[in-house]
Tab-separated table of C-alpha atoms and ligand atoms in Angstrom:
chain	number	residue	atom	x	y	z
A	27	UNK	CA	22.156	10.568	-1.820
A	28	UNK	CA	19.083	10.429	-4.122
A	29	UNK	CA	16.845	13.460	-3.987
A	30	UNK	CA	14.289	15.249	-5.915
A	31	UNK	CA	14.238	18.857	-6.590
A	32	UNK	CA	10.963	20.491	-7.278
A	33	UNK	CA	10.235	23.902	-8.389
A	34	UNK	CA	6.681	24.449	-7.048
A	35	UNK	CA	3.765	26.646	-7.802
A	36	UNK	CA	3.006	25.078	-11.146
A	37	UNK	CA	-0.699	23.766	-11.604
A	38	UNK	CA	-0.625	19.954	-12.879
A	39	UNK	CA	-2.254	19.615	-16.270
A	40	UNK	CA	-2.768	16.630	-18.336
A	41	UNK	CA	-3.446	12.862	-17.966
A	42	UNK	CA	-1.658	10.340	-15.745
A	43	UNK	CA	-1.829	6.582	-15.916
A	44	UNK	CA	-2.154	4.742	-12.460
A	45	UNK	CA	0.143	1.481	-12.014
A	46	UNK	CA	-0.986	-1.722	-10.570
A	47	UNK	CA	-1.395	-1.812	-6.701
A	48	UNK	CA	1.505	-2.296	-4.713
A	49	UNK	CA	-0.003	-3.774	-1.807
A	50	UNK	CA	-1.908	-6.257	-3.755
A	51	UNK	CA	1.027	-7.202	-5.657
A	52	UNK	CA	3.180	-8.071	-2.630
A	53	UNK	CA	0.303	-10.266	-1.646
A	54	UNK	CA	-0.014	-12.004	-4.874
A	55	UNK	CA	3.880	-12.260	-5.528
A	56	UNK	CA	3.991	-14.227	-2.126
A	57	UNK	CA	0.642	-16.408	-3.119
A	58	UNK	CA	2.453	-17.723	-6.360
A	59	UNK	CA	4.493	-20.000	-3.842
A	60	UNK	CA	1.142	-21.953	-3.245
A	61	UNK	CA	0.713	-22.672	-7.018
A	62	UNK	CA	3.739	-24.764	-7.280
A	63	UNK	CA	3.362	-23.835	-11.175
A	64	UNK	CA	3.862	-21.036	-13.486
A	65	UNK	CA	1.843	-17.556	-12.784
A	66	UNK	CA	1.689	-14.817	-15.268
A	67	UNK	CA	0.960	-11.433	-13.467
A	68	UNK	CA	-0.021	-8.446	-15.514
A	69	UNK	CA	0.087	-4.597	-14.228
A	70	UNK	CA	2.718	-5.623	-11.654
A	71	UNK	CA	4.082	-2.047	-10.445
A	72	UNK	CA	7.844	-1.646	-11.062
A	73	UNK	CA	8.639	-0.405	-7.364
A	74	UNK	CA	11.150	-1.253	-5.060
A	75	UNK	CA	8.911	-3.504	-2.700
A	76	UNK	CA	8.126	-5.472	-5.398
A	77	UNK	CA	11.705	-5.842	-6.763
A	78	UNK	CA	12.562	-6.882	-3.091
A	79	UNK	CA	9.678	-9.649	-3.054
A	80	UNK	CA	10.857	-10.936	-6.620
A	81	UNK	CA	14.473	-11.140	-5.456
A	82	UNK	CA	13.441	-13.126	-2.260
A	83	UNK	CA	11.223	-15.400	-4.378
A	84	UNK	CA	14.356	-16.106	-6.770
A	85	UNK	CA	16.692	-16.765	-3.925
A	86	UNK	CA	14.066	-19.375	-2.668
A	87	UNK	CA	14.362	-21.111	-6.181
A	88	UNK	CA	11.882	-19.474	-8.198
A	89	UNK	CA	12.186	-18.036	-11.563
A	90	UNK	CA	10.976	-14.751	-12.013
A	91	UNK	CA	11.001	-12.617	-15.457
A	92	UNK	CA	9.785	-9.228	-15.910
A	93	UNK	CA	8.801	-7.798	-19.368
A	94	UNK	CA	7.246	-4.301	-18.923
A	95	UNK	CA	4.308	-4.573	-16.541
A	96	UNK	CA	4.060	-8.422	-16.919
A	97	UNK	CA	5.891	-10.782	-14.636
A	98	UNK	CA	6.022	-14.419	-14.915
A	99	UNK	CA	6.842	-16.446	-11.874
A	100	UNK	CA	7.616	-20.244	-11.817
A	101	UNK	CA	7.591	-21.347	-8.264
A	102	UNK	CA	8.276	-25.038	-9.152
A	103	UNK	CA	11.752	-24.642	-7.914
A	104	UNK	CA	11.148	-23.569	-4.516
A	105	UNK	CA	11.885	-26.588	-2.111
A	106	UNK	CA	12.893	-24.473	1.092
A	107	UNK	CA	10.639	-23.064	3.771
A	108	UNK	CA	13.308	-20.782	5.066
A	109	UNK	CA	13.193	-17.286	4.066
A	110	UNK	CA	16.222	-15.499	5.823
A	111	UNK	CA	17.293	-12.765	3.192
A	112	UNK	CA	18.264	-9.531	5.054
A	113	UNK	CA	15.787	-7.708	2.647
A	114	UNK	CA	12.772	-9.387	4.261
A	115	UNK	CA	13.171	-7.122	7.356
A	116	UNK	CA	13.096	-4.040	5.218
A	117	UNK	CA	9.245	-4.489	4.190
A	118	UNK	CA	6.029	-5.281	5.808
A	119	UNK	CA	4.566	-7.347	2.735
A	120	UNK	CA	7.263	-9.973	3.316
A	121	UNK	CA	5.071	-11.201	6.163
A	122	UNK	CA	3.162	-12.842	3.386
A	123	UNK	CA	5.845	-15.320	2.975
A	124	UNK	CA	5.034	-17.042	6.357
A	125	UNK	CA	1.258	-17.802	5.178
A	126	UNK	CA	2.388	-19.011	1.657
A	127	UNK	CA	5.401	-21.034	2.886
A	128	UNK	CA	3.292	-22.483	5.664
A	129	UNK	CA	0.433	-23.218	3.120
A	130	UNK	CA	2.899	-24.978	0.690
A	131	UNK	CA	5.281	-26.787	3.065
A	132	UNK	CA	3.245	-26.633	6.370
A	133	UNK	CA	6.523	-25.045	7.942
A	134	UNK	CA	7.858	-21.610	7.397
A	135	UNK	CA	10.786	-19.773	8.883
A	136	UNK	CA	10.831	-15.993	7.983
A	137	UNK	CA	12.715	-13.028	9.210
A	138	UNK	CA	10.316	-10.621	11.109
A	139	UNK	CA	8.887	-8.180	8.730
A	140	UNK	CA	10.006	-4.453	8.622
A	141	UNK	CA	8.322	-1.632	6.668
A	142	UNK	CA	7.700	2.056	7.061
A	143	UNK	CA	8.232	3.472	10.682
A	144	UNK	CA	4.714	4.473	11.403
A	145	UNK	CA	4.435	3.125	15.121
A	146	UNK	CA	4.522	-0.586	16.407
A	147	UNK	CA	3.409	-2.999	13.876
A	148	UNK	CA	2.787	-6.337	15.670
A	149	UNK	CA	1.976	-9.521	13.971
A	150	UNK	CA	0.161	-11.073	16.773
A	151	UNK	CA	-3.154	-11.383	14.913
A	152	UNK	CA	-1.285	-13.369	11.814
A	153	UNK	CA	0.256	-15.720	14.313
A	154	UNK	CA	-3.160	-16.120	16.220
A	155	UNK	CA	-4.631	-17.099	12.817
A	156	UNK	CA	-1.901	-19.740	12.123
A	157	UNK	CA	-2.134	-21.080	15.531
A	158	UNK	CA	-5.954	-21.599	14.973
A	159	UNK	CA	-4.908	-23.646	11.927
A	160	UNK	CA	-2.760	-26.027	13.787
A	161	UNK	CA	0.614	-24.228	13.607
A	162	UNK	CA	3.060	-24.030	16.463
A	163	UNK	CA	4.685	-20.483	16.358
A	164	UNK	CA	7.980	-19.420	17.797
A	165	UNK	CA	9.550	-16.154	17.594
A	166	UNK	CA	13.449	-16.070	18.190
A	167	UNK	CA	16.545	-14.194	17.102
A	168	UNK	CA	14.419	-12.142	14.888
A	169	UNK	CA	12.662	-14.622	12.966
A	170	UNK	CA	9.476	-16.414	13.058
A	171	UNK	CA	9.268	-20.079	12.822
A	172	UNK	CA	5.730	-21.646	12.004
A	173	UNK	CA	5.157	-25.418	12.317
A	174	UNK	CA	2.306	-27.364	11.311
A	175	UNK	CA	4.003	-30.803	10.684
A	176	UNK	CA	0.905	-32.410	11.221
A	177	UNK	CA	-0.944	-30.414	8.788
A	178	UNK	CA	-2.976	-27.423	8.724
A	179	UNK	CA	-6.888	-27.738	9.472
A	180	UNK	CA	-9.484	-25.233	8.838
A	181	UNK	CA	-10.960	-23.281	11.789
A	182	UNK	CA	-12.929	-20.108	12.855
A	183	UNK	CA	-10.543	-17.333	13.419
A	184	UNK	CA	-11.724	-13.891	14.907
A	185	UNK	CA	-9.516	-11.004	14.331
A	186	UNK	CA	-9.388	-8.673	17.226
A	187	UNK	CA	-8.972	-5.727	14.901
A	188	UNK	CA	-9.223	-5.269	11.014
A	189	UNK	CA	-5.875	-6.044	9.729
A	190	UNK	CA	-4.997	-6.184	6.013
A	191	UNK	CA	-1.985	-8.249	6.615
A	192	UNK	CA	-3.480	-10.810	9.090
A	193	UNK	CA	-6.365	-11.265	6.693
A	194	UNK	CA	-4.311	-12.059	3.830
A	195	UNK	CA	-1.765	-14.127	5.658
A	196	UNK	CA	-4.564	-16.370	7.019
A	197	UNK	CA	-6.218	-16.717	3.646
A	198	UNK	CA	-2.741	-17.873	2.414
A	199	UNK	CA	-2.227	-20.598	4.900
A	200	UNK	CA	-5.953	-21.439	4.967
A	201	UNK	CA	-6.611	-21.980	1.294
A	202	UNK	CA	-4.727	-25.389	1.400
A	203	UNK	CA	-5.902	-26.478	4.970
A	204	UNK	CA	-8.281	-29.560	5.296
A	205	UNK	CA	-11.610	-28.401	5.908
A	206	UNK	CA	-13.342	-25.127	6.235
A	207	UNK	CA	-12.103	-21.752	7.741
A	208	UNK	CA	-14.150	-18.701	8.489
A	209	UNK	CA	-12.150	-15.514	9.194
A	210	UNK	CA	-14.434	-13.042	11.102
A	211	UNK	CA	-13.891	-9.202	11.460
A	212	UNK	CA	-11.478	-9.334	8.547
A	213	UNK	CA	-10.058	-6.401	6.672
A	214	UNK	CA	-12.413	-5.432	3.400
A	215	UNK	CA	-9.564	-3.413	1.587
A	216	UNK	CA	-9.630	-3.609	-2.243
A	217	UNK	CA	-6.009	-5.602	-2.160
A	218	UNK	CA	-7.478	-8.258	0.102
A	219	UNK	CA	-10.229	-8.843	-2.390
A	220	UNK	CA	-7.664	-8.749	-5.031
A	221	UNK	CA	-5.390	-11.336	-3.332
A	222	UNK	CA	-8.555	-13.548	-2.724
A	223	UNK	CA	-9.370	-13.446	-6.397
A	224	UNK	CA	-5.878	-14.328	-7.567
A	225	UNK	CA	-6.171	-17.243	-5.096
A	226	UNK	CA	-9.523	-18.317	-6.686
A	227	UNK	CA	-7.882	-18.089	-9.994
A	228	UNK	CA	-5.286	-20.615	-8.821
A	229	UNK	CA	-8.122	-23.006	-7.759
A	230	UNK	CA	-8.754	-22.070	-4.205
A	231	UNK	CA	-12.255	-21.462	-2.809
A	232	UNK	CA	-12.534	-18.395	-0.934
A	233	UNK	CA	-16.105	-16.610	-0.752
A	234	UNK	CA	-17.013	-13.123	1.088
A	235	UNK	CA	-13.643	-11.329	0.319
A	236	UNK	CA	-14.720	-7.552	0.473
A	237	UNK	CA	-17.048	-8.123	3.472
A	238	UNK	CA	-15.963	-8.675	7.045
A	239	UNK	CA	-16.475	-12.485	6.982
A	240	UNK	CA	-14.404	-14.732	4.679
A	241	UNK	CA	-15.088	-18.387	4.260
A	242	UNK	CA	-12.471	-20.828	2.763
A	243	UNK	CA	-12.647	-24.232	1.648
A	244	UNK	CA	-9.284	-25.856	1.813
A	245	UNK	CA	-7.988	-27.477	-1.615
A	246	UNK	CA	-4.583	-29.153	-2.087
A	247	UNK	CA	-4.703	-28.912	-5.898
A	248	UNK	CA	-3.684	-25.271	-6.719
A	249	UNK	CA	-2.342	-24.183	-10.021
A	250	UNK	CA	-0.811	-21.450	-12.163
A	251	UNK	CA	-2.784	-19.033	-13.875
A	252	UNK	CA	-2.839	-15.637	-15.530
A	253	UNK	CA	-3.997	-12.665	-13.392
A	254	UNK	CA	-4.139	-8.777	-13.750
A	255	UNK	CA	-3.782	-6.730	-10.520
A	256	UNK	CA	-5.843	-3.923	-9.603
A	257	UNK	CA	-5.091	-0.270	-10.065
A	258	UNK	CA	-3.408	1.382	-7.075
A	259	UNK	CA	-5.923	3.111	-5.031
A	260	UNK	CA	-3.374	5.013	-3.171
A	261	UNK	CA	-1.190	6.077	-6.125
A	262	UNK	CA	-4.346	7.408	-7.661
A	263	UNK	CA	-5.590	9.138	-4.725
A	264	UNK	CA	-2.172	10.728	-4.356
A	265	UNK	CA	-2.522	12.165	-7.762
A	266	UNK	CA	-5.866	13.453	-6.878
A	267	UNK	CA	-4.709	15.300	-4.114
A	268	UNK	CA	-1.841	16.749	-5.959
A	269	UNK	CA	-4.043	17.873	-8.792
A	270	UNK	CA	-6.167	19.661	-6.210
A	271	UNK	CA	-3.331	20.970	-4.173
A	272	UNK	CA	-1.664	22.784	-7.077
A	273	UNK	CA	-5.128	24.153	-8.553
A	274	UNK	CA	-4.645	21.842	-11.717
A	275	UNK	CA	-6.821	20.042	-13.991
A	276	UNK	CA	-5.762	16.177	-14.425
A	277	UNK	CA	-7.380	13.102	-15.897
A	278	UNK	CA	-6.360	10.196	-13.736
A	279	UNK	CA	-6.571	6.949	-15.803
A	280	UNK	CA	-6.697	3.150	-14.979
A	281	UNK	CA	-8.814	3.528	-11.808
A	282	UNK	CA	-11.509	1.750	-10.104
A	283	UNK	CA	-13.927	4.690	-8.979
A	284	UNK	CA	-15.365	2.643	-6.090
A	285	UNK	CA	-12.089	2.251	-4.466
A	286	UNK	CA	-11.689	6.016	-4.421
A	287	UNK	CA	-15.117	6.992	-2.914
A	288	UNK	CA	-13.527	8.277	0.528
A	289	UNK	CA	-10.821	10.546	-1.233
A	290	UNK	CA	-13.355	11.904	-4.008
A	291	UNK	CA	-15.976	12.746	-1.133
A	292	UNK	CA	-13.428	14.596	0.929
A	293	UNK	CA	-12.038	16.564	-2.145
A	294	UNK	CA	-15.497	17.577	-3.047
A	295	UNK	CA	-16.048	18.637	0.652
A	296	UNK	CA	-13.067	20.756	-0.007
A	297	UNK	CA	-14.518	22.480	-2.975
A	298	UNK	CA	-12.592	20.454	-5.560
A	299	UNK	CA	-14.437	19.414	-8.695
A	300	UNK	CA	-14.110	15.509	-9.104
A	301	UNK	CA	-15.868	13.734	-11.942
A	302	UNK	CA	-15.897	10.119	-12.673
A	303	UNK	CA	-15.886	9.059	-16.177
A	304	UNK	CA	-15.944	6.089	-18.362
A	305	UNK	CA	-14.134	6.199	-21.738
A	306	UNK	CA	-15.774	3.011	-22.952
A	307	UNK	CA	-12.425	1.236	-22.435
A	308	UNK	CA	-11.482	2.619	-19.101
A	309	UNK	CA	-12.745	4.446	-16.052
A	310	UNK	CA	-11.161	7.675	-15.159
A	311	UNK	CA	-11.084	10.369	-12.691
A	312	UNK	CA	-11.007	14.182	-13.632
A	313	UNK	CA	-9.909	16.412	-10.749
A	314	UNK	CA	-9.989	20.043	-11.054
A	315	UNK	CA	-9.366	22.956	-8.535
A	316	UNK	CA	-9.349	26.798	-9.070
A	317	UNK	CA	-9.387	27.959	-5.505
A	318	UNK	CA	-7.624	27.241	-2.159
A	319	UNK	CA	-9.592	24.156	-0.664
A	320	UNK	CA	-11.860	24.558	2.460
A	321	UNK	CA	-10.808	22.990	5.490
A	322	UNK	CA	-12.264	19.497	6.401
A	323	UNK	CA	-11.736	17.042	9.100
A	324	UNK	CA	-10.470	13.641	8.481
A	325	UNK	CA	-10.694	10.306	10.330
A	326	UNK	CA	-8.552	7.370	9.042
A	327	UNK	CA	-10.710	4.052	9.288
A	328	UNK	CA	-10.257	0.633	7.923
A	329	UNK	CA	-11.795	0.473	4.160
A	330	UNK	CA	-14.340	1.803	3.179
A	331	UNK	CA	-13.378	4.602	5.534
A	332	UNK	CA	-10.781	7.171	4.868
A	333	UNK	CA	-7.555	5.393	3.940
A	334	UNK	CA	-4.609	5.902	6.396
A	335	UNK	CA	-2.277	5.843	3.433
A	336	UNK	CA	-3.932	8.955	1.975
A	337	UNK	CA	-3.917	10.887	5.361
A	338	UNK	CA	-0.396	12.150	4.953
A	339	UNK	CA	-0.785	13.576	1.379
A	340	UNK	CA	-4.005	14.964	2.166
A	341	UNK	CA	-2.551	16.696	5.294
A	342	UNK	CA	-0.541	18.811	2.788
A	343	UNK	CA	-3.516	19.979	0.845
A	344	UNK	CA	-5.254	21.023	4.242
A	345	UNK	CA	-2.223	22.999	5.236
A	346	UNK	CA	-3.197	25.524	2.652
A	347	UNK	CA	-6.978	25.283	3.320
A	348	UNK	CA	-9.305	28.287	4.447
A	349	UNK	CA	-9.881	27.391	8.044
A	350	UNK	CA	-8.887	24.717	10.644
A	351	UNK	CA	-9.038	21.000	9.918
A	352	UNK	CA	-8.640	18.262	12.194
A	353	UNK	CA	-6.786	15.056	11.013
A	354	UNK	CA	-7.239	12.115	13.182
A	355	UNK	CA	-5.057	8.954	12.472
A	356	UNK	CA	-6.858	5.846	14.078
A	357	UNK	CA	-4.747	3.035	12.480
A	358	UNK	CA	-1.326	3.769	13.062
A	359	UNK	CA	0.249	5.376	16.141
A	360	UNK	CA	2.959	7.307	14.848
A	361	UNK	CA	2.135	8.433	11.248
A	362	UNK	CA	2.525	12.203	11.582
A	363	UNK	CA	6.322	12.392	10.763
A	364	UNK	CA	5.414	14.839	7.831
A	365	UNK	CA	4.079	17.332	10.183
A	366	UNK	CA	7.544	18.643	11.106
A	367	UNK	CA	8.574	18.913	7.574
A	368	UNK	CA	5.427	20.593	6.453
A	369	UNK	CA	5.896	23.217	9.304
A	370	UNK	CA	9.414	23.656	7.814
A	371	UNK	CA	7.551	24.973	4.736
A	372	UNK	CA	5.494	27.429	6.805
A	373	UNK	CA	2.487	25.204	7.663
A	374	UNK	CA	0.826	25.743	10.911
A	375	UNK	CA	0.240	22.298	12.290
A	376	UNK	CA	-0.208	21.209	15.969
A	377	UNK	CA	0.001	17.553	17.056
A	378	UNK	CA	-1.891	16.476	20.108
A	379	UNK	CA	-1.785	12.540	20.422
A	380	UNK	CA	-3.294	11.157	17.216
A	381	UNK	CA	-4.861	14.221	16.095
A	382	UNK	CA	-3.297	17.223	14.061
A	383	UNK	CA	-4.886	20.379	14.252
A	384	UNK	CA	-4.081	22.063	10.822
A	385	UNK	CA	-4.459	25.657	10.620
A	386	UNK	CA	-4.654	26.678	6.989
A	387	UNK	CA	-2.129	29.124	5.749
A	388	UNK	CA	-2.171	31.019	2.367
A	389	UNK	CA	0.751	29.196	0.934
A	390	UNK	CA	3.883	26.825	1.603
A	391	UNK	CA	7.520	27.780	0.737
A	392	UNK	CA	10.153	25.515	-0.831
A	393	UNK	CA	12.608	24.135	1.651
A	394	UNK	CA	14.730	21.278	2.113
A	395	UNK	CA	12.439	18.445	3.652
A	396	UNK	CA	12.932	14.667	4.300
A	397	UNK	CA	10.714	11.826	3.437
A	398	UNK	CA	10.465	9.891	6.497
A	399	UNK	CA	8.473	7.028	5.122
A	400	UNK	CA	6.591	6.052	2.033
A	401	UNK	CA	3.457	8.155	2.437
A	402	UNK	CA	5.214	11.096	4.287
A	403	UNK	CA	7.218	11.143	0.980
A	404	UNK	CA	3.941	11.425	-1.048
A	405	UNK	CA	3.080	14.449	1.480
A	406	UNK	CA	6.424	16.043	0.751
A	407	UNK	CA	5.781	15.631	-2.985
A	408	UNK	CA	2.447	17.131	-2.872
A	409	UNK	CA	3.684	20.239	-0.584
A	410	UNK	CA	6.782	20.708	-2.899
A	411	UNK	CA	4.401	21.034	-5.917
A	412	UNK	CA	2.124	23.652	-4.504
A	413	UNK	CA	4.804	25.537	-2.747
A	414	UNK	CA	6.448	28.719	-3.769
A	415	UNK	CA	10.134	28.351	-4.714
A	416	UNK	CA	12.271	25.302	-4.792
A	417	UNK	CA	12.193	22.477	-2.563
A	418	UNK	CA	14.798	19.334	-2.195
A	419	UNK	CA	12.920	16.229	-1.111
A	420	UNK	CA	15.638	13.914	0.676
A	421	UNK	CA	15.447	10.000	1.254
A	422	UNK	CA	13.305	9.295	-1.631
A	423	UNK	CA	14.332	5.619	-1.459
A	424	UNK	CA	11.208	5.394	0.612
A	425	UNK	CA	9.057	6.980	-2.200
A	426	UNK	CA	10.507	4.575	-4.567
A	427	UNK	CA	8.956	1.681	-2.540
A	428	UNK	CA	5.479	2.424	-3.719
A	429	UNK	CA	5.344	4.970	-6.678
A	430	UNK	CA	6.142	3.779	-10.221
A	431	UNK	CA	7.956	6.422	-12.458
A	432	UNK	CA	6.847	9.177	-10.210
A	433	UNK	CA	9.398	11.786	-11.803
A	434	UNK	CA	8.304	10.944	-15.267
A	435	UNK	CA	4.582	10.820	-14.523
A	436	UNK	CA	4.594	14.284	-12.628
A	437	UNK	CA	6.831	15.621	-15.521
A	438	UNK	CA	4.095	14.657	-18.000
A	439	UNK	CA	1.602	16.597	-16.004
A	440	UNK	CA	4.061	19.778	-16.206
A	441	UNK	CA	5.555	19.586	-13.134
A	442	UNK	CA	9.196	20.901	-12.825
A	443	UNK	CA	10.779	17.985	-11.136
A	444	UNK	CA	14.278	16.615	-11.337
A	445	UNK	CA	15.766	13.385	-9.785
A	446	UNK	CA	19.264	13.894	-8.689
A	447	UNK	CA	21.315	10.734	-7.917
A	448	UNK	CA	24.983	11.114	-7.022
B	504	EPU	N1	-2.179	-4.904	13.910
B	504	EPU	C1	-1.987	-5.470	15.247
B	504	EPU	N2	-1.514	-6.901	15.074
B	504	EPU	C2	-1.313	-7.434	14.014
B	504	EPU	C3	-1.619	-6.786	12.852
B	504	EPU	C4	-2.113	-5.382	12.832
B	504	EPU	O1	-2.063	-4.881	16.297
B	504	EPU	O2	-1.289	-8.544	13.960
B	504	EPU	C5	-2.568	-3.412	14.076
B	504	EPU	C6	-1.385	-2.333	13.479
B	504	EPU	O3	-0.497	-2.134	14.356
B	504	EPU	C7	-2.416	-1.182	12.837
B	504	EPU	C8	-3.569	-1.908	12.604
B	504	EPU	O4	-3.558	-3.246	13.269
B	504	EPU	O5	-2.594	-0.413	14.040
B	504	EPU	C9	-3.718	-2.067	10.977
B	504	EPU	O6	-2.664	-2.772	10.530
B	504	EPU	P1	-2.747	-3.590	9.211
B	504	EPU	O7	-2.387	-5.061	9.717
B	504	EPU	O8	-4.179	-3.498	8.591
B	504	EPU	O9	-1.708	-3.123	8.291
B	504	EPU	P2	-0.476	-3.687	7.606
B	504	EPU	O10	-1.156	-5.014	6.797
B	504	EPU	O11	0.430	-3.776	8.194
B	504	EPU	C10	-1.243	-2.712	5.217
B	504	EPU	C11	-0.511	-1.895	4.265
B	504	EPU	C12	-0.325	-0.522	4.758
B	504	EPU	C13	-1.597	0.196	5.072
B	504	EPU	C14	-2.258	-0.809	6.131
B	504	EPU	C15	-3.717	-0.288	6.314
B	504	EPU	C16	0.751	-3.516	3.026
B	504	EPU	C17	2.136	-4.094	2.575
B	504	EPU	N3	0.715	-2.722	3.863
B	504	EPU	O12	-0.297	-2.735	6.336
B	504	EPU	O13	0.375	0.363	3.593
B	504	EPU	O14	-1.284	1.346	5.497
B	504	EPU	O15	-2.517	-2.097	5.344
B	504	EPU	O16	-4.427	-0.021	5.238
B	504	EPU	O17	-0.288	-3.951	2.420
B	504	EPU	C18	1.816	1.784	2.680
B	504	EPU	O18	1.586	1.338	1.605
B	504	EPU	O19	2.451	2.820	3.040
B	504	EPU	C19	1.386	1.110	3.923
B	504	EPU	C20	1.786	1.254	5.125
């Protein structure tokens, strides 16, 4: 059992360096399959979801070498379109193997993706997109088979909802299709743009990423490239919330300020000081708080709205706000597993469907708490850092999926945190 022991109540102070974006990296690692060549990726986060993706690519025949934050992937040795490794069903991003294998081999068979338990996570929009491009899709025995033996052909795809996964998957399949594809009502998240930029660096022709219409002209001659992955918006946001929650003073380095506008705005509304800066070599965010936050309302929305992935850590902060906050989760049906744990620490949160009424209390108290998914884990860390007394956070394998060197980074900020593995 791995767990974290946190003695809370200490303000975080100092500087923290943000790693590469996990959600961009899972897409980009899958996209290297399309290059059939060598890609050198910089700023690749060393988190368990990326390890799983690299292991899966290796078992498909790729050669993956990591040196620090640089990963070299040679996908010339991949000669199968069947990805049936058990680990695929443990993560959501593995769905990108479908689009990438389909784009390269015009066929793909992949175990249904898993991922955090935050409500039903269908892939109907991914499959609808593949069908529009000419693939015949079947789901049986827990795996999806996509068959476009007659070729992939560009088409118009209208997404019923703004799905990050469907947008990336359809881009992967479409960038080698014959002709033009237009994806409408697509997701605009920074990691969608980063995957598109990477595909363009490999020779693809994708325009409009970052807006709700993406246009792709199919090209067969993709090639390897060197590419630096963007910083992780959600990791940065989590440290911003942790700094505010502990009444700390933290400089968060290696960020893209525009990606953090929603969280910066909400923290400022809470009374937290948030200052964007540019050191000349990089951007940074300075977050400082002296008081308990003021209550604010949050509604999660697709980018550029407030990100669902920060709803959970933000709920921990609001648990100690002056006044009542409403937190509404619009993206996932069941992303409130952290509420029960926060209430065990003294929070007063009532759930009503997809809205949590958070009645602010003066402080939280240390307890034995469980991370039920990745971002619920981040919420537990924020809560434990500000709570009075000792907390034990269980199930930290969820947190390891998305936060690189969490213990080291928090210790560097003065937190009293120990990882226990036995
Ligand atoms: N949806 C459908 N049908 C589909 C696809 C999605 O109904 O075919 C629904 C989902 O059920 C959900 C909504 O659309 O209600 C949005 O889902 P989306 O597809 O955008 O999410 P995702 O691709 O499964 C990614 C991130 C999540 C992040 C969401 C939203 C990865 C690997 N995962 O998931 O990240 O919460 O976008 O921004 O990129 C995390 O990092 O902790 C995490 C869960």
